[in-house]
Coordinates of C-alpha atoms in Angstrom, one line a residue:
X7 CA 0.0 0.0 0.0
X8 CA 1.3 3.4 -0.9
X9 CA 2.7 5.7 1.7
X10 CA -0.6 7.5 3.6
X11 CA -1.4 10.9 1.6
X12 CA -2.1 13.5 4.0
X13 CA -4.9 16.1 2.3
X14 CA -3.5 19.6 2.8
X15 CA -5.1 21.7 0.3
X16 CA -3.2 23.3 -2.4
X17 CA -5.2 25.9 -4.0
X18 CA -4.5 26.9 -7.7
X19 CA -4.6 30.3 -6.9
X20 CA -1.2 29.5 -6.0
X21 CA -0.2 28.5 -8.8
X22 CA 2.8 30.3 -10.2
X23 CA 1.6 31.2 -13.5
X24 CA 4.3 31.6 -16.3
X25 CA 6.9 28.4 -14.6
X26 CA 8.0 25.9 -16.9
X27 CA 6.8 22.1 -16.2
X28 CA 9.3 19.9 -13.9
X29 CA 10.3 16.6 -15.3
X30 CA 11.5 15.0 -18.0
X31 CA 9.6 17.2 -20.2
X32 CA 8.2 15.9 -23.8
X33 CA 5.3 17.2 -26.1
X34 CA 2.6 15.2 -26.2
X35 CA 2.6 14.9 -30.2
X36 CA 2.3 12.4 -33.1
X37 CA 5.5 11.5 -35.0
X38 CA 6.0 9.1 -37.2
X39 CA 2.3 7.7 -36.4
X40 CA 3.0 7.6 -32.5
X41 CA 1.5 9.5 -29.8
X42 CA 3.2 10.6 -27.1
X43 CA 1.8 10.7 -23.7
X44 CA 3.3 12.0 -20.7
X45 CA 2.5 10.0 -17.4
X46 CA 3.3 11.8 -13.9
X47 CA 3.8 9.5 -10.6
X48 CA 4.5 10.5 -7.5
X49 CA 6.5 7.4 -6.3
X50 CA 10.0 6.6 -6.1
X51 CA 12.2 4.0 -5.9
X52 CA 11.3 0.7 -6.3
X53 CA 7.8 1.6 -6.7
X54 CA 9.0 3.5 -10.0
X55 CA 10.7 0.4 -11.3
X56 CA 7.5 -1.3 -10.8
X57 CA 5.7 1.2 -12.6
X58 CA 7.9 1.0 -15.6
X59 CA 7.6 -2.5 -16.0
X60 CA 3.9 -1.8 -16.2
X61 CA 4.6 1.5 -18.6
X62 CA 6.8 -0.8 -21.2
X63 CA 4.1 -3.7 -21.4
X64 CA 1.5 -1.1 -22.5
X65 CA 3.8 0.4 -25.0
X66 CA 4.4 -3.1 -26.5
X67 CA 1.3 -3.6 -26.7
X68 CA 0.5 -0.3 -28.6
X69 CA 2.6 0.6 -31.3
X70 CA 0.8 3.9 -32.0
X71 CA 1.2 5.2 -28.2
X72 CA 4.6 5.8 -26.4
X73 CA 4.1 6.4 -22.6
X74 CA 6.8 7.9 -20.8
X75 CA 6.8 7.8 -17.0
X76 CA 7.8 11.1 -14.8
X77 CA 8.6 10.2 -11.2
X78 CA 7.8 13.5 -9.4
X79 CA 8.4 12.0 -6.1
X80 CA 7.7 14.4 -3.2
X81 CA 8.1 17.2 -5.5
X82 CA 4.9 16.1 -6.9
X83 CA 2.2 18.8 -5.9
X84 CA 4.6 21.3 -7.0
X85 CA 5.4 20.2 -10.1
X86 CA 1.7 19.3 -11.0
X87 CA 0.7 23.0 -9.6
X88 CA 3.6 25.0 -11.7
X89 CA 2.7 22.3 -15.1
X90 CA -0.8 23.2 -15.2
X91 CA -0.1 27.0 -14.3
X92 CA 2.6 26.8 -17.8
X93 CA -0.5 24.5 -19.5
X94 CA 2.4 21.6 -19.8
X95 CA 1.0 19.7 -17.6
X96 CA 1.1 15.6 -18.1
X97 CA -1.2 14.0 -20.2
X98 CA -2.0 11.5 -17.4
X99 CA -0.8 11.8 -13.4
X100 CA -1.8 10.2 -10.3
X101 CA -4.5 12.2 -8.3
X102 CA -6.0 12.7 -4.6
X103 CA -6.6 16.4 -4.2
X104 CA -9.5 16.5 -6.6
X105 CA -11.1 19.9 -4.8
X106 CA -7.9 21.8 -5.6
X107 CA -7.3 20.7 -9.6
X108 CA -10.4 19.5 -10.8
X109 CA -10.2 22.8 -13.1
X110 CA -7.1 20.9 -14.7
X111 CA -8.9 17.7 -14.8
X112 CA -10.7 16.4 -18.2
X113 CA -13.7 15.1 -16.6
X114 CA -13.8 11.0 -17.3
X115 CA -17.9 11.0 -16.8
X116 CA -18.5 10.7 -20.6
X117 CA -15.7 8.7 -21.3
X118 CA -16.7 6.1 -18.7
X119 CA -20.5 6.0 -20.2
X120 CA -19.1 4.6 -23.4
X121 CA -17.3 1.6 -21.9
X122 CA -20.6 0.0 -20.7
X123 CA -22.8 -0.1 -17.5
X124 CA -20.8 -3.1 -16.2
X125 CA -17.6 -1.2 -16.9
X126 CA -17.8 1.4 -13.9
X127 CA -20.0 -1.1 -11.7
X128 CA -17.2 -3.2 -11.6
X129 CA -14.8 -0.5 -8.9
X130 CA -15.9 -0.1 -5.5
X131 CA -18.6 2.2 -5.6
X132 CA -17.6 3.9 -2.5
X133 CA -14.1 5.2 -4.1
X134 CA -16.3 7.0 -6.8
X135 CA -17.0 10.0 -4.0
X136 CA -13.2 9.9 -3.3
X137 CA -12.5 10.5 -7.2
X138 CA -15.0 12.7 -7.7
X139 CA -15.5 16.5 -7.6
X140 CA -18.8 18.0 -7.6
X141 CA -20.7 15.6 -9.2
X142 CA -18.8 15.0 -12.1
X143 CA -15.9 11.9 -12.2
X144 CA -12.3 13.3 -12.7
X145 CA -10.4 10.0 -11.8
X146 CA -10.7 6.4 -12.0
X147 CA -9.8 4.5 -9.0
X148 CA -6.1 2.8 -8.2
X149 CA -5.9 1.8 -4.7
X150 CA -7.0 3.0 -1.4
X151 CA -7.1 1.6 2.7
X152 CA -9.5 2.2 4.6
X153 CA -9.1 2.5 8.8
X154 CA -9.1 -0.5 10.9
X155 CA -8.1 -1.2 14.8
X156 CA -4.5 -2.9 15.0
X157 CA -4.3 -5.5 17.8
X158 CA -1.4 -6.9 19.9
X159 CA -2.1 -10.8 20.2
X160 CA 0.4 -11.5 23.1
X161 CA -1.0 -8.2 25.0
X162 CA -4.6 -9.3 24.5
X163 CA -3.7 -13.0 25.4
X164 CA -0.9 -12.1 28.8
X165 CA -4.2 -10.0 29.6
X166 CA -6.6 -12.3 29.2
X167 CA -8.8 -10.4 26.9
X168 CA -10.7 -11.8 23.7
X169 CA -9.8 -10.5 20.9
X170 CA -12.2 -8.1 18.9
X171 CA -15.5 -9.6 17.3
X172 CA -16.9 -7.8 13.9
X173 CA -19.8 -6.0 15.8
X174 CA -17.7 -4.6 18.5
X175 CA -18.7 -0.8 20.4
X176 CA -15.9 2.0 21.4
X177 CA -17.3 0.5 25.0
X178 CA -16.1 -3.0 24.2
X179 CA -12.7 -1.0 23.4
X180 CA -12.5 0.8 26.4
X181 CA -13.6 -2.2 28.6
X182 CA -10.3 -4.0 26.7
X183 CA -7.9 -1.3 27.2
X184 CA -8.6 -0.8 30.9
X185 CA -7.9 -4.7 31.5
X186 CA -4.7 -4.7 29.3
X187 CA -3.4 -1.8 31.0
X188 CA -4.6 -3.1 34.4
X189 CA -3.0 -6.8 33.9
X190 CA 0.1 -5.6 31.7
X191 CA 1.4 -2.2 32.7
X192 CA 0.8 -1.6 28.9
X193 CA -1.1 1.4 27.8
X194 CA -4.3 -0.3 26.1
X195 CA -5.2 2.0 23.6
X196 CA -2.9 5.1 21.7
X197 CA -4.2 7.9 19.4
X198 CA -2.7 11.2 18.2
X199 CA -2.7 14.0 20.1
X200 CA -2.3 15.6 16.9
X201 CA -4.6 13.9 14.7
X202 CA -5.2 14.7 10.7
X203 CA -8.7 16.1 10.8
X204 CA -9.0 14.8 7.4
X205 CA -8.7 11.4 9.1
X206 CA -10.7 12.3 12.1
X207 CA -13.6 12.9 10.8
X208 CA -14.9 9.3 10.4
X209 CA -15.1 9.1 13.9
X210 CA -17.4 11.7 13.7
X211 CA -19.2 9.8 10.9
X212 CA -19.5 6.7 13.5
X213 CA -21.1 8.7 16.1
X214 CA -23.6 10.5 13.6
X215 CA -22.4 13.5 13.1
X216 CA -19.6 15.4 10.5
X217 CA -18.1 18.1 10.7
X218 CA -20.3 20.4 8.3
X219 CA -23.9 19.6 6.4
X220 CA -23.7 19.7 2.8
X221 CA -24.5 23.2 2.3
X222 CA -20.6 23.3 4.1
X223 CA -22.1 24.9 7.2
X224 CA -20.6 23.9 10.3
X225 CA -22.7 25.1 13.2
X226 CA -24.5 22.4 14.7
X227 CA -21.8 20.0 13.4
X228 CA -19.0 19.9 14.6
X229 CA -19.8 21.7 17.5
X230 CA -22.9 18.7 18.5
X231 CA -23.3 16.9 20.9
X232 CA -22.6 13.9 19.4
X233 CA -19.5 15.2 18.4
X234 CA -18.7 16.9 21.5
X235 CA -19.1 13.8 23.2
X236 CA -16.5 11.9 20.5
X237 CA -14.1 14.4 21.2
X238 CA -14.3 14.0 25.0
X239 CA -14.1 10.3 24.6
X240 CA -11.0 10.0 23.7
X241 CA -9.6 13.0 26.1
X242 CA -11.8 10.7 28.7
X243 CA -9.5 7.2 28.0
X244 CA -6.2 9.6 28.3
X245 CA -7.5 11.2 31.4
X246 CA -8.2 8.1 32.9
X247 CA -4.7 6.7 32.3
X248 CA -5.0 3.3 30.0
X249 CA -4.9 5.2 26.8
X250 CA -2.2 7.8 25.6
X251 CA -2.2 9.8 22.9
X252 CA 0.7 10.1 21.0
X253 CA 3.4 12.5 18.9
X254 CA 2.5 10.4 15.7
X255 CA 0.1 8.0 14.9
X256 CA 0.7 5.3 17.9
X257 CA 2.5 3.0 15.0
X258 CA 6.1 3.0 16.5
X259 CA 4.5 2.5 19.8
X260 CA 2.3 -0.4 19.0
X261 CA 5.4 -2.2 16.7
X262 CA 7.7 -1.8 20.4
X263 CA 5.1 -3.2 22.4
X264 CA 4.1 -0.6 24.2
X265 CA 0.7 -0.6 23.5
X266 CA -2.8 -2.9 22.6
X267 CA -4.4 -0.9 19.9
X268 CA -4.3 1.7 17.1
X269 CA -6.3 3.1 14.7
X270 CA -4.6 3.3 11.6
X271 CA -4.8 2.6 7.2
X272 CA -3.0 -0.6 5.4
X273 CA 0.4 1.1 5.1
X274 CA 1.7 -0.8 8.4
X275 CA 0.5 -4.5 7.4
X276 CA 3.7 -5.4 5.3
X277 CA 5.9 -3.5 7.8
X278 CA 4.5 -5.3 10.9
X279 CA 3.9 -8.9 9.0
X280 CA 8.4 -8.5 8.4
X281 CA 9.0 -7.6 11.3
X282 CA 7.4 -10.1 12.7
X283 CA 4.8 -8.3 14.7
X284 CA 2.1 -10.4 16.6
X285 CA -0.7 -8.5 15.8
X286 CA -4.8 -8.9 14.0
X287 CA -7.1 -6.1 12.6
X288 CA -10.6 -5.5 13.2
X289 CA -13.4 -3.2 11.7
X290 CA -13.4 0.4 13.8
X291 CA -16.1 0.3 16.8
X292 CA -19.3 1.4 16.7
X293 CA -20.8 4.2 19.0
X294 CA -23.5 1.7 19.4
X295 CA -26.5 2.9 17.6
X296 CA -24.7 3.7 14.8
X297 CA -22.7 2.0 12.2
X298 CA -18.8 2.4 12.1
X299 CA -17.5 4.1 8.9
X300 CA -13.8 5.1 7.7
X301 CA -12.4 7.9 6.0
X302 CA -10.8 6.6 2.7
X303 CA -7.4 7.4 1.4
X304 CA -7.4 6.8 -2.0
X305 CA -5.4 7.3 -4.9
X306 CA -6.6 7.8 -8.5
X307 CA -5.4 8.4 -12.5
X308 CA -6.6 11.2 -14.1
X309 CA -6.4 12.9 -17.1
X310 CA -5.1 16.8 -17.5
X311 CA -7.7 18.9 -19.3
X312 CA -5.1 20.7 -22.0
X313 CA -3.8 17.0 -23.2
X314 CA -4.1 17.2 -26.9
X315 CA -4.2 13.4 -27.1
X316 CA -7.4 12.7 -25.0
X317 CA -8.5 9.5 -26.4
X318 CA -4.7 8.1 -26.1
X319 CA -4.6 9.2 -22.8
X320 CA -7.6 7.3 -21.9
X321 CA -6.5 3.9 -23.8
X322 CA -3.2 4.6 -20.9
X323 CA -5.7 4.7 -17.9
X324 CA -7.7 2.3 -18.8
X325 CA -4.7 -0.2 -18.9
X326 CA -3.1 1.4 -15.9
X327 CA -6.3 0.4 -13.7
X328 CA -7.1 -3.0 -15.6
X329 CA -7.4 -6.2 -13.8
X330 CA -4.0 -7.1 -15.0
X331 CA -2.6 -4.1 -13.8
X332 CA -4.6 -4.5 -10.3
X333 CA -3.4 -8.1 -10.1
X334 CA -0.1 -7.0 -10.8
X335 CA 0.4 -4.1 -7.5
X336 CA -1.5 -6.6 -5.3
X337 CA 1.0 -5.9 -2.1
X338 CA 1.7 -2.8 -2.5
X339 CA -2.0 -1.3 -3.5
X340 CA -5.3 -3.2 -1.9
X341 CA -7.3 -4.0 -5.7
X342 CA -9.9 -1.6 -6.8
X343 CA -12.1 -3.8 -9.0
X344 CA -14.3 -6.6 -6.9
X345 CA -13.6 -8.8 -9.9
X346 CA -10.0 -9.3 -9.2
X347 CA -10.8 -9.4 -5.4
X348 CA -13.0 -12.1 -5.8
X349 CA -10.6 -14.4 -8.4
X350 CA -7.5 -13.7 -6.1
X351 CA -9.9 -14.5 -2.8
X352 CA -8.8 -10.9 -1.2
X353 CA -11.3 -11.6 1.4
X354 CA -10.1 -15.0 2.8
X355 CA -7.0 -12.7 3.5
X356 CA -7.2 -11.8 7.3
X357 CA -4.5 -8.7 6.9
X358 CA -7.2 -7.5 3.9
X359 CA -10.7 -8.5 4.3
X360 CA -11.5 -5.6 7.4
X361 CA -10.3 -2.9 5.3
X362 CA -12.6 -4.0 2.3
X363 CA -15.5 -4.5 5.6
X364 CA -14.9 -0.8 6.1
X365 CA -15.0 0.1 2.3
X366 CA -18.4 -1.6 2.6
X367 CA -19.6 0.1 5.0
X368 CA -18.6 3.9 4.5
X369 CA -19.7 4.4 1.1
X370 CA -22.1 7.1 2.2
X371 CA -19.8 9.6 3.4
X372 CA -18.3 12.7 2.0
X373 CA -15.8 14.3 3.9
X374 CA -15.7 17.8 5.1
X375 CA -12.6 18.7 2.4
X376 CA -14.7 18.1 -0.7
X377 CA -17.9 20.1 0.6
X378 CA -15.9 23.1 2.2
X379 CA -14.4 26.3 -0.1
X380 CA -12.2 27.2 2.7
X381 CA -11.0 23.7 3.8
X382 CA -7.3 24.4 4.4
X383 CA -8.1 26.9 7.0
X384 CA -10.8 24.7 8.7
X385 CA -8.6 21.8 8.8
X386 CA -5.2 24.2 10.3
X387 CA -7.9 25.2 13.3
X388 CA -9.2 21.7 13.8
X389 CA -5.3 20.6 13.7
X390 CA -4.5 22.9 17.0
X391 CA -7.7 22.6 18.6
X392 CA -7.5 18.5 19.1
X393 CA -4.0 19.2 20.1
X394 CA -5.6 21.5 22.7
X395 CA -8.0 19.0 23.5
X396 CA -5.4 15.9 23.5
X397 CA -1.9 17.5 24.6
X398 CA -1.5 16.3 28.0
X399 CA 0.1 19.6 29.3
X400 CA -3.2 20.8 28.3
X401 CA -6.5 19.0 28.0
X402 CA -8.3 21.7 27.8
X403 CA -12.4 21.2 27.6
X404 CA -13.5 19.9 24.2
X405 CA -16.6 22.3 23.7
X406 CA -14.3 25.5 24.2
X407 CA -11.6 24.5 22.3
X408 CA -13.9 23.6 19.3
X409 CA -15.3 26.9 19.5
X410 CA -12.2 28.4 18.5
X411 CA -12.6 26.5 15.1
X412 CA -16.4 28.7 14.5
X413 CA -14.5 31.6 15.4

């Protein structure tokens, strides 16, 4: 699974208008009776040699289209933002931040249509809203993870605590933490004291709530009661001593042993499974009355809107999130189309099948970043208020360090 993509919102009115594009640049033109098309990544290494394995199959297999792969690497936002500010931007380039360059973005919508019903039917249906931008389709869907509880089997067994069941509750959590911590020493449960409100916002989800409507409004949202009372939840497990929130994610703690559970996507299974980490996954808790649901982070392929070779580009990204091509990244990107899940038995997989559980069940969700204009300063407020809430130097009361966010 690809590294997590943290959504921080680059708007294109920072775009530097007038700088050449980054890269190994090349005009997207026909000569002798071959198109050109320029495809941006934002991997590196070994991921890139993977990729242009993948890049030189589809050019054997077309004649008439050269691909050539761009590895942008971390520079990737800002080589994107100054392409499409020159109009040199790649034909095709991996996508995420759909809100920020959708006005770069061919929309796929019609293109899609023409391939058949059973053709778009065949992806997830939740990781349409993910690659989506008001209401019209500007990606197809790679890979994504969803969020799932890590578990420490030795902890949970020198504890004497049974390990989580599908239709577990945040109570059941607590009740497990408490006894882990009680019986081991070992803080039960860890969490960010710094959380990605991109991230965070499922939990919000779970407990009925967001943090806007969709007219983007957030009175009455984030400020609820319900989600007043998810807030003080976790500053409640801290307070009480079995739960600690961390400077990261909880990852480097769980790995050492040093505590039961964390939330967290797919990137740590192949980590944890080398380094020979005792641990299982289950589905996020519900709030009881409610249903659990995830944030997604997905990635996508999309095509720029001044590419000149449209239909070439499309014959690219079509390959590019094929079944073979899906088959081909299993390991390092959870597959996309339920056809190749189901041949390759994905779901008799225990390190796979609760992240697909939670792509099940989240599909109705639309996070706060693709409904909000000014989500960039939303999400920099929410950032220091949970740290207010969460820091344990402060722990200040969640209702008025939220209020800070309407403000």
């Amino acid at each position: 699974m690809k590294k997590k993509i943290k959504l921080a919102m680059i708007g294109m009115t920072a775009v530097l208008f007038g700088l050449t594009a980054c890269g190994n640049k090349q005009e997207a033109t026909s000569k002798g009776g071959k198109t050109t098309i320029r495809f941006a990544s934002w991997d590196t290494a070994d991921d890139v040699d993977a990729q242009q394995k993948l890049v030189d199959k589809f050019n054997e297999e077309h004649p008439d289209i050269q691909v050539v792969l761009e590895a942008y690497g971390s520079d990737f936002d800002t080589k994107i933002s100054a392409s499409m500010g020159s109009g040199d931007a790649p034909d095709v380039m991996y996508m995420w931040n759909y809100p920020a360059y959708h006005e770069g973005l061919e929309p796929l919508d019609s293109y899609i249509e023409k391939e058949g019903e059973d053709y778009k039917k065949n992806f997830y249906s939740t990781l349409w809203n993910y690659n989506s931008y008001d209401g019209q389709i500007y990606g197809l869907p790679v890979g994504f993870t969803t969020h799932c509880v890590y578990y420490n089997k030795d902890l949970f067994e020198q504890a004497g605590v049974e390990a989580p069941k599908g239709d577990w509750t945040w109570e059941d959590l607590k009740e497990k933490a408490k006894v882990i911590y009680e019986k081991t020493g070992v803080k039960g449960f860890s969490f960010s004291m710094k959380p990605d409100p991109y991230d965070y916002e499922m939990y919000l989800w779970s407990n009925g709530t967001a943090y806007c409507g969709k007219d983007g409004k957030m009175e009455g949202y984030v400020d609820s009661d319900k989600a007043l009372e998810t807030y003080k939840m976790f500053q409640d497990m801290e307070k009480d001593g079995y739960a600690v929130a961390t400077e990261k994610s909880g990852g480097d703690e769980f790995q050492a042993g040093q505590t039961g559970m964390f939330v967290y996507g797919a990137w740590a299974v192949k980590k944890y499974t080398e380094e020979g980490v005792n641990f299982g996954l289950a589905k996020l808790p519900s709030f009881g009355s409610e249903k659990s649901a995830s944030i997604l982070s997905s990635s996508g392929v999309a095509i720029a809107k001044s590419s000149k070779n449209k239909e070439a580009a499309w014959e690219f990204v079509k390959f590019w999130t094929s079944e073979e091509s899906n088959k081909t990244r299993i390991g390092t990107e959870f597959p996309v189309l339920m056809s190749v899940v189901e041949s390759e038995k994905i779901l008799e997989k225990p390190e796979y099948a609760p992240f697909y559980e939670m792509l099940d069940q989240s599909g109705e969700y639309t996070p706060a970043s693709f409904i909000m204009d000014k989500w960039s300063e939303v999400s920099e407020k929410l950032e220091l208020a949970f740290e207010e809430m969460y820091n344990p130097s402060s722990l200040m009361d969640v209702k008025e360090a939220i209020a800070s966010v309407l403000n």
